[in-house]
């Protein structure tokens, strides 16, 4: 172990950060240390401990002993760079993707899938306990007898994918110019805006990979220029491909810096010839100096302006810019759990807060009396209404607005839901919304969460208000990444009231 306490002398006293100089930290910048890794942060960095001091080390895994170079020290914690794995975790694997290190799109490919699923489960448990101060019971013996309050909340093992690869239905690939000239497209090198050419992304549907490859070749043949972020010049910014897993329908979108697409007919002809199954070829115009992918105007160059896909029995129309869950296989698992937790018999009134394009609303509408969806993005609500009509669903209505404003209004108007589903963004539910829930007192709340920390915070507030958190089911929507999605069931607890 090379770590020493020999920094007490000159180097420390001459440190530029006086606040650090007076702290007696067990490590110093540039020091070479050997560290035990005891956990993983929500960003996928290994958490190491040196005499109680925390070091974050990218690439290190729990259970490992690694050698690392300290890059930065703060009062409570520091960062170090992995130099060598001294004792490897038995779950460490060679990442199957060749560009894993450079890309940064996945963070956990060097860990076995089983270990990833276990970690996601434990991550939910830790957040519920530490942030929510909630009692978590054993996840074993998943019988309904296990779900009693004394035993604590049942957090089930993560529902993972049988085949956790090639699960994404949408590719959005930035285009650039190779040094030697010519169109390339792939991903931004970590912490930079330099585009690295890529032909295969292992979490992408292989058809999407194939189509992006072909479209790049067509672009090269037609001599299209790639957009240059620095100069604001060049035409082709992104190639976006969407595939309906169930229908096999394909959409190709060329995002261009300018309204004119030279050789449009040649583009269409070549794409149609080389992409069998293409139903829609669109151009989206984005002339802004921004890294937002889409501009406001989309033109249909050929075919339909939407493709169709199904979640369960519900058909969805997906346009170039529509929000649509990117992992359709696991979406069915997630919504299936949501439906199970909602416990619908056909006579219930349901609110779906943060409803997006109404995917959950329409999924539940078939089993409920009436569903109300609320969402802040107007285009998403237009999609939700169109999708309701597409499926002949007449017992779902949608309103644009902030859920925390609209729900109190519904309450005043006498809407009395039996079940409320919330599926908020990462920051969790607005407190006003949670307070409205406590006034509405639906029998069940189903909380779909993409962030265990805010889930835990919100569940605490609902528990304090009279709800009982029964069970939580983590679902792996994004294998090989650090994203952790889960569904929680809460029931109104009137035993002491
Ligand atoms: N339930 C949907 C989408 C969930 S994503 C699905 O499963 O597909 C979260 C959604 O909340 C986004 O569509 C976002 O636009 C919306 N949103 C964010 N803040 C909101 C607010 N204050 N009120 C209502 N919707 C909001």
XYZ file of C-alpha atoms and ligand atoms in Angstrom:
523
model
C 0.000 0.000 0.000
C 1.608 3.194 -1.156
C -0.776 5.513 0.583
C 1.109 7.375 3.277
C 0.594 10.094 5.809
C 3.625 11.953 4.629
C 1.892 15.059 3.437
C 1.933 16.812 6.744
C 4.966 18.902 5.899
C 5.663 21.522 3.325
C 3.428 20.387 0.558
C 0.412 20.660 2.794
C 1.221 23.963 4.306
C 1.860 25.453 0.925
C -1.430 24.114 -0.412
C -3.476 26.645 -2.303
C -6.624 25.631 -0.492
C -6.214 26.682 3.133
C -9.422 24.982 4.165
C -7.909 21.691 2.982
C -4.609 22.321 4.646
C -6.133 22.379 8.084
C -8.190 19.270 7.438
C -6.529 16.056 8.370
C -7.591 13.990 5.400
C -6.232 10.470 4.997
C -5.444 11.014 1.286
C -3.873 13.786 -0.753
C -4.163 14.853 -4.356
C -1.988 12.822 -6.793
C -1.458 10.153 -4.182
C -1.512 6.530 -5.268
C -3.851 4.596 -2.968
C -5.188 1.095 -2.601
C -8.876 1.063 -1.774
C -11.681 -1.356 -0.928
C -14.809 -0.664 -2.926
C -17.907 -0.947 -0.784
C -20.651 0.344 -3.045
C -21.682 2.033 -6.256
C -23.105 5.556 -6.622
C -26.277 6.218 -8.573
C -23.993 7.361 -11.388
C -22.147 4.051 -11.444
C -18.902 5.102 -9.770
C -17.312 2.787 -7.237
C -17.444 4.035 -3.647
C -14.171 3.444 -1.863
C -13.337 4.019 1.783
C -9.947 5.019 3.140
C -10.007 5.343 6.909
C -13.602 6.472 6.801
C -12.927 8.948 3.979
C -14.939 8.392 0.793
C -13.329 8.233 -2.634
C -15.368 7.928 -5.820
C -13.634 5.812 -8.434
C -15.130 5.364 -11.903
C -14.878 1.819 -13.272
C -14.378 0.149 -9.871
C -16.964 -2.355 -8.657
C -18.276 -3.277 -5.201
C -16.244 -6.018 -3.558
C -13.054 -5.071 -5.409
C -9.728 -3.862 -4.184
C -8.228 -1.345 -6.571
C -5.247 0.918 -6.964
C -6.206 4.461 -7.835
C -4.700 7.901 -8.180
C -6.368 10.668 -6.186
C -7.506 13.447 -8.506
C -9.418 15.756 -6.233
C -9.989 16.009 -2.494
C -12.826 17.793 -0.752
C -13.711 17.917 2.892
C -16.181 15.033 2.886
C -15.103 13.077 -0.167
C -12.761 12.937 -3.120
C -12.333 11.505 -6.606
C -9.719 9.073 -7.845
C -8.836 7.481 -11.158
C -8.724 3.707 -11.431
C -5.207 2.496 -12.204
C -5.424 -1.215 -11.555
C -7.913 -3.748 -10.256
C -5.943 -5.634 -7.591
C -8.702 -8.029 -6.546
C -11.518 -8.206 -9.073
C -15.171 -8.747 -8.259
C -16.361 -12.211 -9.300
C -19.098 -10.308 -11.160
C -16.679 -8.270 -13.258
C -16.960 -9.160 -16.944
C -15.350 -7.960 -20.156
C -17.759 -5.374 -21.593
C -19.130 -6.811 -24.841
C -19.251 -3.413 -26.548
C -16.006 -2.284 -28.191
C -16.659 1.411 -27.645
C -17.980 1.109 -24.085
C -15.188 3.124 -22.503
C -15.212 5.992 -24.974
C -18.964 6.305 -25.282
C -20.378 6.662 -21.787
C -23.935 5.834 -22.902
C -23.836 2.662 -20.768
C -22.220 2.640 -17.338
C -22.516 -0.961 -16.114
C -21.408 -3.173 -18.987
C -18.367 -4.327 -17.018
C -20.701 -5.898 -14.445
C -22.663 -9.132 -14.925
C -26.350 -8.554 -15.624
C -27.320 -10.476 -12.462
C -25.140 -8.155 -10.381
C -26.714 -5.118 -12.048
C -30.205 -6.350 -11.177
C -29.209 -7.066 -7.561
C -27.672 -3.610 -7.258
C -30.791 -1.931 -8.651
C -32.882 -3.763 -6.057
C -30.514 -2.828 -3.262
C -30.362 0.770 -4.483
C -34.141 1.042 -4.082
C -33.999 -0.557 -0.619
C -31.193 1.783 0.497
C -33.076 4.876 -0.655
C -36.315 3.790 1.025
C -34.456 3.196 4.274
C -32.058 6.142 4.271
C -34.104 8.886 2.655
C -37.621 7.637 3.318
C -36.889 6.209 6.778
C -39.159 3.371 5.761
C -39.024 -0.145 7.104
C -38.152 -2.644 4.420
C -38.899 -6.318 5.014
C -37.408 -9.378 3.408
C -38.101 -9.781 -0.273
C -38.011 -13.554 0.012
C -41.090 -15.732 0.205
C -43.153 -13.487 -1.981
C -46.482 -14.686 -0.733
C -49.297 -12.348 0.065
C -48.872 -13.357 3.722
C -45.530 -11.616 3.491
C -47.203 -8.319 2.825
C -48.180 -7.436 6.335
C -47.197 -4.194 7.934
C -45.131 -5.704 10.728
C -42.845 -7.278 8.167
C -42.197 -3.943 6.463
C -42.373 -3.041 2.795
C -41.705 -5.881 0.412
C -39.190 -4.804 -2.194
C -39.208 -7.487 -4.858
C -36.145 -8.581 -6.819
C -35.673 -6.465 -9.964
C -37.586 -7.693 -12.990
C -34.900 -7.866 -15.652
C -34.870 -8.830 -19.312
C -34.277 -12.369 -20.573
C -32.142 -10.866 -23.291
C -30.883 -7.500 -22.042
C -29.445 -6.339 -25.389
C -30.795 -4.571 -28.448
C -33.782 -3.294 -26.495
C -34.069 0.317 -27.717
C -36.636 1.240 -30.364
C -35.204 4.657 -31.135
C -31.758 5.731 -32.357
C -30.774 9.388 -32.477
C -27.356 9.646 -34.025
C -25.388 12.892 -34.407
C -23.632 13.385 -37.742
C -20.184 14.838 -38.270
C -17.294 15.074 -40.629
C -14.358 12.679 -40.539
C -10.915 14.274 -40.374
C -10.171 13.012 -43.840
C -13.566 14.335 -44.954
C -16.759 12.378 -45.472
C -19.853 11.865 -43.374
C -19.618 9.976 -40.103
C -22.148 9.478 -37.340
C -22.028 7.952 -33.930
C -21.687 9.429 -30.494
C -19.952 12.245 -28.714
C -16.702 11.229 -27.078
C -17.058 11.407 -23.290
C -17.029 14.994 -22.003
C -16.640 16.428 -25.472
C -18.532 17.278 -28.601
C -16.217 15.384 -30.888
C -18.198 12.829 -32.869
C -16.830 9.322 -33.088
C -18.110 7.107 -35.875
C -20.068 4.094 -34.717
C -21.548 1.192 -36.595
C -23.036 -0.853 -33.787
C -24.681 0.005 -30.496
C -25.466 -3.162 -28.596
C -28.492 -1.781 -26.747
C -30.053 -0.557 -29.984
C -32.464 -2.684 -32.058
C -30.160 -4.144 -34.710
C -32.386 -2.899 -37.498
C -31.843 0.655 -36.256
C -28.077 0.170 -36.381
C -28.321 -1.219 -39.855
C -30.521 1.622 -41.090
C -28.295 4.345 -39.630
C -25.359 2.699 -41.394
C -27.215 2.706 -44.700
C -28.438 6.272 -44.339
C -24.878 7.413 -43.620
C -23.719 5.655 -46.792
C -26.515 7.278 -48.801
C -25.529 10.662 -47.381
C -21.923 10.070 -48.397
C -22.959 9.085 -51.891
C -25.161 12.146 -52.264
C -22.406 14.355 -50.917
C -24.398 15.771 -48.025
C -22.506 18.045 -45.639
C -22.566 17.350 -41.905
C -23.564 20.070 -39.489
C -20.674 21.629 -37.622
C -21.595 22.801 -34.131
C -18.787 25.320 -33.977
C -19.416 27.113 -37.260
C -23.153 26.487 -37.462
C -22.638 25.344 -41.062
C -23.361 22.079 -42.842
C -26.704 20.401 -43.404
C -27.290 17.034 -41.744
C -27.433 17.206 -37.932
C -28.947 13.928 -36.794
C -30.356 10.752 -38.230
C -33.230 9.464 -36.111
C -34.661 5.992 -36.636
C -37.700 4.549 -34.866
C -38.968 1.003 -35.079
C -42.250 -0.469 -33.890
C -41.174 -3.702 -32.179
C -44.590 -5.268 -32.585
C -45.515 -3.931 -36.032
C -42.050 -3.862 -37.602
C -42.841 -0.411 -38.998
C -39.905 1.922 -39.514
C -39.446 5.675 -39.582
C -36.382 7.578 -40.755
C -35.992 11.240 -39.823
C -33.297 13.495 -41.266
C -32.732 16.461 -38.988
C -31.383 19.290 -41.109
C -29.912 22.691 -40.486
C -32.115 24.478 -43.041
C -35.401 23.917 -44.793
C -34.016 22.855 -48.125
C -32.942 19.262 -48.622
C -31.001 19.095 -51.891
C -31.594 15.896 -53.867
C -34.654 15.083 -51.761
C -35.998 12.695 -54.407
C -32.708 10.808 -54.501
C -32.733 10.527 -50.715
C -36.262 9.129 -50.733
C -35.545 6.685 -53.516
C -32.376 5.405 -51.893
C -33.933 5.046 -48.427
C -36.966 3.240 -49.820
C -34.757 0.906 -51.809
C -32.436 0.133 -48.919
C -34.811 0.121 -45.955
C -37.534 -2.443 -46.508
C -40.446 -1.838 -44.137
C -39.956 1.918 -44.046
C -43.368 3.537 -43.629
C -42.353 7.096 -43.021
C -39.501 9.329 -44.155
C -39.457 12.744 -42.499
C -37.329 15.845 -42.403
C -37.142 17.880 -39.250
C -35.729 21.372 -39.532
C -33.525 22.655 -36.759
C -31.524 25.807 -37.488
C -30.890 26.728 -33.856
C -27.389 26.729 -32.335
C -28.389 24.240 -29.669
C -27.793 20.625 -28.756
C -31.530 19.964 -28.633
C -32.059 17.425 -31.406
C -35.354 18.484 -32.944
C -36.571 21.797 -34.316
C -40.219 22.847 -34.388
C -41.052 21.976 -38.010
C -41.335 18.431 -39.329
C -42.122 17.679 -42.986
C -43.145 14.278 -44.244
C -40.986 13.575 -47.278
C -42.597 10.261 -48.114
C -45.204 7.910 -46.631
C -47.089 8.477 -43.395
C -46.241 11.035 -40.745
C -46.492 8.368 -38.042
C -45.641 4.749 -37.450
C -47.743 2.499 -35.231
C -46.834 0.233 -32.368
C -48.610 -1.564 -29.542
C -48.220 -1.694 -25.783
C -50.385 -4.593 -24.672
C -53.543 -4.283 -26.778
C -53.314 -0.526 -27.127
C -52.177 0.890 -30.443
C -50.069 4.033 -30.488
C -49.283 6.458 -33.287
C -45.709 7.672 -33.008
C -44.582 10.769 -34.867
C -41.003 11.960 -35.340
C -41.035 13.931 -32.103
C -43.515 11.964 -29.975
C -42.383 10.817 -26.602
C -42.647 7.019 -26.516
C -41.053 4.603 -24.082
C -37.776 3.386 -25.609
C -37.798 -0.151 -24.211
C -41.125 -1.605 -25.362
C -40.560 -5.067 -23.881
C -40.000 -3.781 -20.343
C -42.675 -1.102 -20.722
C -45.210 -3.913 -20.853
C -43.712 -5.386 -17.701
C -43.812 -2.006 -15.943
C -47.358 -1.205 -16.991
C -48.449 -4.755 -16.231
C -47.275 -4.225 -12.638
C -48.967 -0.828 -12.575
C -52.225 -2.453 -13.669
C -51.853 -5.231 -11.094
C -51.200 -2.723 -8.291
C -54.140 -0.588 -9.418
C -56.379 -3.593 -8.647
C -59.074 -2.520 -11.108
C -62.402 -4.313 -11.438
C -64.015 -2.090 -14.054
C -65.926 0.243 -11.765
C -63.121 2.568 -10.694
C -62.336 6.178 -11.387
C -58.617 6.578 -12.040
C -56.328 9.592 -12.327
C -53.081 9.245 -14.269
C -50.904 12.187 -13.264
C -47.873 13.020 -15.438
C -49.511 10.972 -18.181
C -47.284 11.857 -21.173
C -49.005 10.613 -24.341
C -51.479 8.688 -22.204
C -49.783 5.327 -22.373
C -50.659 4.300 -18.829
C -54.084 5.983 -18.991
C -55.102 4.016 -22.069
C -53.572 0.813 -20.728
C -55.760 1.191 -17.601
C -58.878 2.575 -19.319
C -59.799 -0.863 -20.591
C -60.144 -2.028 -16.974
C -61.665 1.059 -15.313
C -64.867 3.074 -15.463
C -63.197 6.375 -16.203
C -59.619 7.644 -16.469
C -58.429 11.239 -16.209
C -54.949 12.036 -17.491
C -52.999 15.229 -16.873
C -49.730 16.292 -18.449
C -47.875 19.573 -18.853
C -46.773 19.244 -22.509
C -49.637 20.225 -24.865
C -48.399 18.098 -27.816
C -48.320 15.028 -25.593
C -51.972 15.587 -24.664
C -52.852 15.940 -28.357
C -51.183 12.558 -28.912
C -53.022 11.105 -25.927
C -56.405 12.191 -27.307
C -55.538 10.930 -30.793
C -54.428 7.593 -29.358
C -57.642 7.269 -27.357
C -59.619 7.845 -30.562
C -57.390 5.421 -32.498
C -58.332 2.684 -30.027
C -61.985 3.654 -29.703
C -61.419 4.390 -26.022
C -64.084 6.835 -24.889
C -63.730 6.628 -21.108
C -60.436 8.528 -20.925
C -60.149 12.296 -20.888
C -57.034 14.405 -20.885
C -56.141 17.842 -19.679
C -53.078 20.006 -20.273
C -51.522 21.570 -17.203
C -49.328 21.070 -14.184
C -50.707 18.099 -12.270
C -50.362 20.066 -9.018
C -52.728 22.743 -10.427
C -55.166 20.527 -12.276
C -55.734 17.919 -9.556
C -56.976 20.377 -6.917
C -59.376 21.687 -9.553
C -60.654 18.205 -10.272
C -61.098 17.718 -6.539
C -63.231 20.885 -6.362
C -65.259 19.658 -9.313
C -66.039 16.512 -7.368
C -63.739 14.031 -9.113
C -63.203 11.332 -6.542
C -60.661 8.767 -7.749
C -60.395 5.248 -6.382
C -56.887 4.929 -7.771
C -54.279 7.542 -8.632
C -51.218 6.655 -10.694
C -48.318 9.086 -10.627
C -45.316 8.805 -12.954
C -43.353 12.002 -12.340
C -40.024 13.093 -13.840
C -36.786 12.621 -11.854
C -37.486 15.418 -9.405
C -40.522 13.539 -8.110
C -43.992 14.833 -7.246
C -44.725 18.430 -6.412
C -45.600 18.768 -2.741
C -48.923 20.374 -3.608
C -49.810 17.297 -5.591
C -48.985 15.038 -2.657
C -51.122 17.203 -0.380
C -53.997 16.991 -2.855
C -53.628 13.207 -2.783
C -53.938 13.247 0.997
C -57.174 15.222 0.684
C -58.538 13.089 -2.145
C -57.665 9.899 -0.284
C -57.896 7.416 -3.142
C -57.916 3.863 -1.885
C -54.751 3.093 -3.806
C -51.853 5.097 -5.125
C -49.530 3.517 -7.659
C -46.270 5.425 -7.851
C -44.149 4.777 -10.949
C -40.704 6.233 -10.376
C -37.518 6.755 -12.364
C -35.630 8.032 -9.309
C -35.490 6.024 -6.074
C -34.353 9.072 -4.071
C -37.388 11.219 -4.831
C -39.610 8.139 -4.622
C -38.393 7.570 -1.060
C -38.906 11.238 -0.127
C -42.465 11.253 -1.502
C -43.403 7.896 0.037
C -42.378 9.235 3.455
C -44.716 12.188 3.054
C -47.575 9.933 1.960
C -46.923 7.516 4.840
C -47.011 10.421 7.286
C -50.308 11.469 5.729
C -51.969 8.115 6.315
C -50.917 5.836 3.473
C -49.206 2.507 3.911
C -46.518 1.534 1.408
C -47.145 -2.154 0.712
C -44.708 -3.238 -1.943
C -42.216 -1.940 -4.437
C -41.227 -3.624 -7.678
C -38.036 -2.465 -9.405
C -38.180 -3.025 -13.182
C -35.078 -2.828 -15.343
C -36.033 -0.530 -18.189
C -32.461 0.330 -19.200
C -30.062 -2.628 -18.852
C -26.343 -1.723 -18.593
C -27.160 1.809 -17.507
C -27.572 3.169 -13.990
C -31.247 4.036 -14.454
C -33.498 2.437 -11.859
C -37.247 2.367 -12.438
C -39.733 1.032 -9.900
C -43.437 0.827 -9.110
C -44.776 1.219 -5.583
C -48.188 0.324 -4.222
C -49.679 2.422 -1.421
C -53.042 1.828 0.194
C -55.075 4.155 2.361
C -54.685 2.934 5.877
C -57.713 3.721 8.009
C -56.981 1.286 10.809
C -56.167 4.053 13.302
C -58.590 6.630 12.002
N -46.530 8.276 -17.853
C -45.873 8.568 -19.093
C -44.797 9.645 -19.022
C -44.002 9.768 -17.779
S -42.611 10.845 -17.932
C -45.344 7.297 -19.704
O -45.236 6.270 -19.058
O -45.012 7.293 -20.889
C -43.105 12.212 -16.941
C -44.032 13.165 -17.649
O -44.373 14.214 -16.736
C -43.442 13.874 -18.860
O -44.295 13.637 -19.952
C -43.420 15.361 -18.469
O -43.695 16.208 -19.556
C -44.535 15.429 -17.456
N -44.494 16.525 -16.454
C -43.439 17.129 -15.903
N -43.813 17.989 -14.948
C -45.167 17.946 -14.889
C -46.141 18.592 -14.070
N -45.792 19.467 -13.149
N -47.438 18.290 -14.264
C -47.800 17.385 -15.212
N -46.923 16.736 -16.009
C -45.620 17.006 -15.850
